[in-house]
Amino acid sequence: MTTVPPPVAELSADEARRIALRAQGFLGAPDRRAGVRGVLRHLGQVQLDTISVLARSHELIPYARLGAVGRTTVEKAYWTDVHAFEYWSHAACILPVEEWPLFAFRRRAYRSRPQWYHHLPDGAYDAVIKQLRTEGPQTATELGGAKNKGEWWDWSESKVAVERALMYGEVVCTERRGWKRVYDLAERAIPDTVLHDDLDDTECLRRLVRQAGEALGVGTRADIADYHRLKAEQFDAVVEASGLVPVTVAGWSKPAWADPAALATEPRGRHRTTLLSPFDSLIWERARTERIFGFTHRLEAYVPKQKRVHGYFAMPLLSGGKLLGRVDPAREGGTLVARQVSLDTAKAVGPMAQALREAAEWVGCDAVRIERTNRPDLTPALTAALT
């Protein structure tokens, strides 16, 4: 681990929490002019996921920060006029197109990878590139089919080839169509100004560490490295040159770094009350969420139903800069169903009702129904607040 210089500031736990909230877009007036694209550029990435309850996670991210921006508007903001591309960052993520050069280090690593899980038959790679060049953007189905026998891991040779080309950077995912990736040649889809691998690995890492630090506001080595799934030693190699500054945070057992701009002014402004996707970058890392908010959250979608505590896709409630509970939502026609509401305090009743009403209106529901709560004594108050 790198030697940490003396801290330039000592932050209280509350200061660190508010710095993180402002950096993630939850404290202060949202930049509505910049809109969805502004959120994407500010965060540096928006994680994708297959689960869709109220909406898919990449739609929930701008909603949580901007309010009820139309879902069609969200998709257009991401995928039109070459503003974004999909690649591997924290996970499968939508990334601002300006970040294409920053992932040259990862593309080079994939190109030099000696072994792969899927076998790539001779000629399959060249055939896919030729088809894309001739016929334009295609889904895996249009390229010849995504699977051989139906199992998710049994990819067809064209799917193996195009995914390999995606990792190498010769092909890029330019949009999702019916949740299917649409592939195109990078030389055609990425603007010439950023279509290059000119940055060496060190410079790629330095810029990504800086970007992650700015997006988080303040974080530990693990927090910042995990933002783009960097290795700890990669972080160590560039943090001193990244422009981030060492700080201490009361109650944090490990050293931290902060964006100097985040330290320059006191975080002030209006707090957003909203429901958060479990894949929101404010809370996606459990240890950080527990450290900053004193809130333990786990995605239970992959937990057997009988062992779930809070529900399949429990969405934490953010209000007043704190996490006050969670709800597992569903939709039945024009009704938003709160299958399980978990409230940490009676003070969460009003904010939960507000968040549920706003979410219902956003997805076109005109009613909210509560099925279960962890606090039956608060159910009448919650039901009354909803009406």
XYZ file of C-alpha atoms in Angstrom:
387
model
C 0.000 0.000 0.000
C 1.201 3.500 -0.805
C 2.538 5.743 1.955
C -0.122 8.324 2.763
C 1.067 11.927 3.182
C -0.193 13.975 6.143
C -3.884 14.865 5.771
C -4.761 18.327 4.530
C -8.085 18.326 6.372
C -9.871 16.576 9.210
C -13.531 15.949 8.447
C -16.314 15.004 10.786
C -18.475 12.071 9.790
C -21.310 14.504 9.058
C -19.106 16.644 6.803
C -17.996 13.576 4.863
C -21.604 12.460 4.454
C -22.692 15.827 3.080
C -19.673 16.031 0.773
C -20.573 12.609 -0.611
C -24.224 13.595 -1.095
C -23.317 16.789 -2.953
C -20.767 14.999 -5.121
C -23.380 12.427 -6.109
C -26.006 15.025 -6.928
C -28.327 14.728 -3.924
C -27.575 17.969 -2.098
C -28.195 21.341 -3.683
C -30.189 22.356 -6.738
C -29.987 19.823 -9.596
C -28.573 20.999 -12.911
C -31.764 20.644 -14.920
C -30.317 22.367 -17.965
C -27.650 19.687 -18.273
C -30.319 17.060 -17.605
C -29.667 13.348 -17.956
C -26.466 13.856 -19.918
C -25.208 16.151 -17.191
C -25.895 13.463 -14.576
C -23.986 10.922 -16.661
C -20.989 13.211 -17.157
C -20.965 14.160 -13.489
C -21.125 10.588 -12.213
C -18.805 9.281 -14.932
C -20.890 6.150 -15.360
C -24.361 4.719 -14.811
C -24.636 1.019 -14.063
C -26.906 -1.208 -16.144
C -28.848 -4.171 -14.817
C -31.440 -6.571 -16.201
C -33.896 -6.160 -13.297
C -36.859 -3.911 -14.048
C -39.390 -3.197 -11.325
C -40.441 0.447 -11.362
C -37.976 0.941 -14.198
C -34.495 -0.250 -15.064
C -31.660 0.985 -12.911
C -30.155 3.269 -15.552
C -33.501 5.109 -15.641
C -33.744 5.297 -11.854
C -30.349 7.018 -11.524
C -31.312 10.314 -13.249
C -34.831 10.125 -11.794
C -33.411 10.048 -8.271
C -31.439 13.247 -8.939
C -33.634 15.218 -11.318
C -37.148 14.092 -10.506
C -39.754 12.893 -12.971
C -37.846 13.236 -16.229
C -39.648 11.196 -18.893
C -38.366 7.671 -19.415
C -38.213 8.137 -23.181
C -36.239 11.316 -22.585
C -33.769 9.323 -20.471
C -33.174 6.765 -23.217
C -32.772 9.436 -25.890
C -30.335 11.350 -23.722
C -28.109 8.304 -23.398
C -28.262 6.880 -26.884
C -28.714 9.661 -29.433
C -26.148 12.019 -30.953
C -23.173 9.883 -29.813
C -23.122 11.013 -26.190
C -22.479 7.628 -24.592
C -21.301 4.076 -25.059
C -21.529 0.902 -23.006
C -18.443 -0.757 -21.575
C -17.074 -2.568 -18.522
C -16.401 -0.166 -15.661
C -17.851 -0.781 -12.192
C -19.909 -3.382 -14.055
C -21.663 -3.079 -17.412
C -22.130 0.688 -17.502
C -23.231 3.538 -19.710
C -20.245 5.879 -19.981
C -19.857 9.400 -21.386
C -18.236 9.148 -24.798
C -15.465 11.465 -23.570
C -14.247 8.611 -21.381
C -13.476 6.306 -24.314
C -9.722 7.106 -24.187
C -9.593 6.411 -20.435
C -10.409 2.731 -20.922
C -7.533 2.096 -23.329
C -5.732 0.330 -20.469
C -8.597 -2.151 -20.120
C -8.905 -2.726 -23.855
C -5.166 -3.450 -24.055
C -5.450 -5.864 -21.136
C -8.255 -7.751 -22.876
C -6.284 -7.926 -26.132
C -3.349 -9.528 -24.332
C -5.482 -11.918 -22.255
C -4.199 -15.479 -22.821
C -7.338 -17.454 -21.943
C -11.085 -16.988 -22.289
C -14.073 -18.907 -21.007
C -15.686 -19.112 -24.439
C -13.846 -20.651 -27.390
C -13.640 -18.413 -30.474
C -13.792 -20.496 -33.686
C -11.440 -19.612 -36.540
C -12.902 -16.985 -38.849
C -15.812 -16.046 -36.572
C -14.262 -12.763 -35.445
C -13.501 -11.555 -38.956
C -16.960 -12.601 -40.140
C -18.680 -10.488 -37.498
C -16.533 -7.440 -38.258
C -17.256 -7.843 -41.965
C -21.006 -8.110 -41.367
C -21.065 -4.999 -39.199
C -19.025 -3.089 -41.757
C -21.358 -4.139 -44.552
C -24.764 -4.066 -42.870
C -24.367 -1.431 -40.153
C -25.351 -1.696 -36.448
C -26.694 -5.122 -35.443
C -27.872 -7.015 -32.383
C -26.393 -10.437 -31.606
C -29.586 -11.992 -32.990
C -29.147 -10.154 -36.275
C -25.505 -11.216 -36.395
C -26.523 -14.858 -36.347
C -28.058 -15.568 -32.973
C -26.914 -15.067 -29.407
C -27.160 -18.651 -28.148
C -26.741 -22.220 -29.333
C -29.071 -24.241 -27.118
C -30.810 -21.681 -24.977
C -28.703 -21.700 -21.797
C -27.393 -18.226 -21.017
C -23.764 -19.364 -21.003
C -23.945 -21.262 -24.297
C -23.181 -18.382 -26.640
C -23.185 -18.771 -30.402
C -19.900 -18.211 -32.220
C -21.118 -14.835 -33.506
C -22.012 -13.750 -29.961
C -18.600 -14.868 -28.681
C -16.921 -12.988 -31.509
C -18.812 -9.723 -31.119
C -18.380 -9.680 -27.328
C -14.664 -10.245 -27.772
C -14.561 -7.378 -30.281
C -16.431 -5.231 -27.751
C -13.815 -5.910 -25.097
C -11.004 -5.235 -27.550
C -12.565 -1.920 -28.546
C -13.025 -2.719 -32.222
C -16.765 -2.867 -31.667
C -18.851 -0.682 -29.384
C -22.331 -1.005 -27.889
C -24.176 2.132 -28.937
C -27.590 1.437 -27.417
C -29.896 -1.168 -25.926
C -32.854 -2.195 -28.080
C -35.395 -4.287 -26.214
C -32.554 -4.826 -23.739
C -30.386 -6.318 -26.485
C -27.041 -4.705 -27.142
C -26.718 -2.977 -30.495
C -23.166 -3.325 -31.805
C -21.374 -1.099 -34.272
C -17.792 -0.588 -35.363
C -16.016 1.798 -33.022
C -14.428 3.539 -36.006
C -17.918 4.495 -37.150
C -19.651 5.093 -33.823
C -17.053 6.903 -31.712
C -16.134 10.501 -32.679
C -12.663 10.880 -34.197
C -11.653 13.302 -31.437
C -11.771 10.559 -28.803
C -11.283 7.410 -30.911
C -7.740 6.590 -29.854
C -5.668 4.556 -27.419
C -2.982 7.221 -27.098
C -3.039 7.365 -23.285
C -0.667 4.963 -21.586
C -1.916 2.815 -18.725
C -0.638 5.172 -16.037
C -2.429 8.166 -17.513
C -5.660 6.208 -17.944
C -5.553 5.153 -14.314
C -4.634 8.624 -13.060
C -7.612 10.181 -14.800
C -10.020 7.460 -13.692
C -8.913 7.772 -10.071
C -9.390 11.531 -10.269
C -12.811 11.140 -11.870
C -13.909 8.615 -9.239
C -12.684 10.864 -6.432
C -14.634 13.797 -7.859
C -17.784 11.692 -8.261
C -17.558 10.373 -4.696
C -16.367 13.594 -3.075
C -14.442 11.712 -0.427
C -13.538 8.039 -0.149
C -11.102 5.445 1.029
C -8.681 3.634 -1.231
C -11.211 0.808 -1.630
C -14.099 3.211 -2.345
C -12.272 5.069 -5.089
C -10.633 2.033 -6.694
C -13.934 0.142 -6.773
C -15.728 2.927 -8.653
C -14.211 1.759 -11.964
C -13.133 -1.673 -10.667
C -9.459 -0.794 -10.447
C -7.000 -2.865 -8.461
C -5.635 -1.480 -5.213
C -2.112 -1.385 -6.594
C -3.336 0.564 -9.618
C -4.823 3.147 -7.295
C -1.610 3.289 -5.270
C 0.472 3.896 -8.379
C -1.378 7.041 -9.423
C -3.171 8.588 -6.445
C -0.352 10.981 -5.618
C -0.478 12.406 -9.155
C -4.277 12.323 -9.391
C -4.879 15.645 -7.691
C -6.896 14.090 -4.865
C -5.778 15.123 -1.387
C -5.441 12.978 1.753
C -7.918 13.624 4.568
C -9.033 11.965 7.755
C -12.682 11.321 8.568
C -13.873 10.835 12.124
C -14.950 7.245 12.661
C -13.271 5.961 9.499
C -10.591 3.435 10.340
C -8.722 3.827 7.050
C -7.120 6.794 5.270
C -9.235 8.750 2.818
C -8.791 11.066 -0.142
C -11.008 13.933 -1.250
C -11.611 16.077 -4.277
C -10.011 19.436 -3.325
C -12.924 21.288 -4.940
C -15.280 19.449 -2.590
C -13.347 20.822 0.396
C -13.351 24.397 -0.875
C -16.978 25.160 -0.018
C -19.363 23.890 2.617
C -22.000 21.501 1.223
C -25.337 23.272 1.520
C -28.697 23.215 -0.186
C -31.877 21.267 -0.462
C -31.853 17.529 0.146
C -33.634 15.257 -2.303
C -36.276 12.840 -1.016
C -36.337 9.820 -3.296
C -36.111 6.068 -3.688
C -32.717 4.749 -4.771
C -31.855 1.911 -7.087
C -29.682 -0.673 -5.288
C -27.246 -0.071 -8.173
C -27.022 3.670 -7.545
C -23.400 4.738 -7.119
C -24.316 6.511 -3.860
C -24.967 3.152 -2.193
C -23.708 0.351 -4.445
C -20.755 -0.454 -2.164
C -22.078 -1.936 1.088
C -19.118 -1.141 3.318
C -19.130 2.514 2.231
C -22.901 2.780 2.723
C -22.601 1.411 6.243
C -19.671 3.723 7.008
C -21.338 6.891 5.734
C -24.998 6.305 6.535
C -24.953 3.654 9.255
C -27.293 1.707 6.971
C -26.878 -1.938 6.007
C -28.342 -2.809 2.650
C -28.225 -5.968 0.578
C -29.814 -6.726 -2.767
C -32.033 -9.742 -2.087
C -33.034 -10.509 -5.680
C -30.736 -13.527 -5.630
C -31.661 -14.597 -2.092
C -34.240 -17.428 -1.814
C -37.673 -15.878 -1.335
C -38.214 -17.414 2.086
C -34.970 -15.877 3.357
C -35.599 -12.322 2.174
C -35.976 -9.680 4.853
C -36.752 -6.532 2.876
C -37.814 -7.911 -0.509
C -36.708 -8.764 -4.030
C -35.663 -5.264 -5.149
C -35.750 -3.206 -1.969
C -35.064 0.447 -2.754
C -33.569 2.549 0.068
C -35.353 5.772 1.005
C -33.134 8.861 0.985
C -34.472 11.918 2.784
C -32.788 14.761 4.603
C -29.441 13.335 3.569
C -30.065 10.100 5.479
C -31.291 6.602 4.639
C -34.482 6.090 6.632
C -35.896 2.819 5.356
C -36.646 0.886 2.179
C -39.472 -0.418 0.057
C -39.843 -3.388 -2.281
C -42.082 -2.072 -5.081
C -44.097 -3.731 -7.806
C -46.667 -2.621 -10.365
C -50.137 -4.034 -10.891
C -51.851 -2.153 -13.687
C -52.216 1.443 -12.534
C -51.263 0.667 -8.940
C -47.828 0.857 -7.400
C -47.705 -1.926 -4.832
C -45.387 -1.575 -1.856
C -44.948 -5.273 -1.150
C -42.734 -4.667 1.852
C -42.099 -1.324 3.549
C -39.338 -1.193 6.144
C -39.200 1.988 8.215
C -36.315 2.678 10.583
C -38.153 5.424 12.473
C -41.551 7.107 12.691
C -39.943 10.149 11.060
C -39.690 8.114 7.844
C -43.472 7.921 7.338
C -43.886 11.297 5.607
C -40.819 10.977 3.365
C -41.761 7.410 2.397
C -45.263 8.503 1.427
C -43.852 11.393 -0.611
C -41.328 9.156 -2.384
C -43.957 6.523 -3.181
C -46.407 9.090 -4.564
C -43.723 10.652 -6.788
C -42.491 7.278 -8.022
C -46.045 6.155 -8.785
C -46.752 9.275 -10.823
C -43.448 8.906 -12.682
C -44.262 5.395 -13.893
C -47.881 6.205 -14.722
C -49.618 4.748 -11.668
C -52.519 6.599 -10.037
C -52.680 4.656 -6.778
C -50.354 3.191 -4.134
C -51.167 0.124 -2.071
C -49.250 -1.018 1.015
C -49.099 -4.783 1.502
C -46.747 -5.261 4.462
C -44.658 -3.139 6.799
C -42.110 -3.958 9.462
C -43.901 -1.488 11.763
C -47.631 -2.292 11.881
C -48.021 0.531 14.385
C -46.978 2.995 11.649
C -49.113 1.505 8.858
C -52.203 3.695 9.532
C -50.059 6.843 9.461
C -48.355 5.768 6.236
C -51.689 4.952 4.586
C -53.112 8.300 5.670
C -50.046 10.146 4.387
C -50.437 8.478 1.000
C -53.993 9.805 0.650
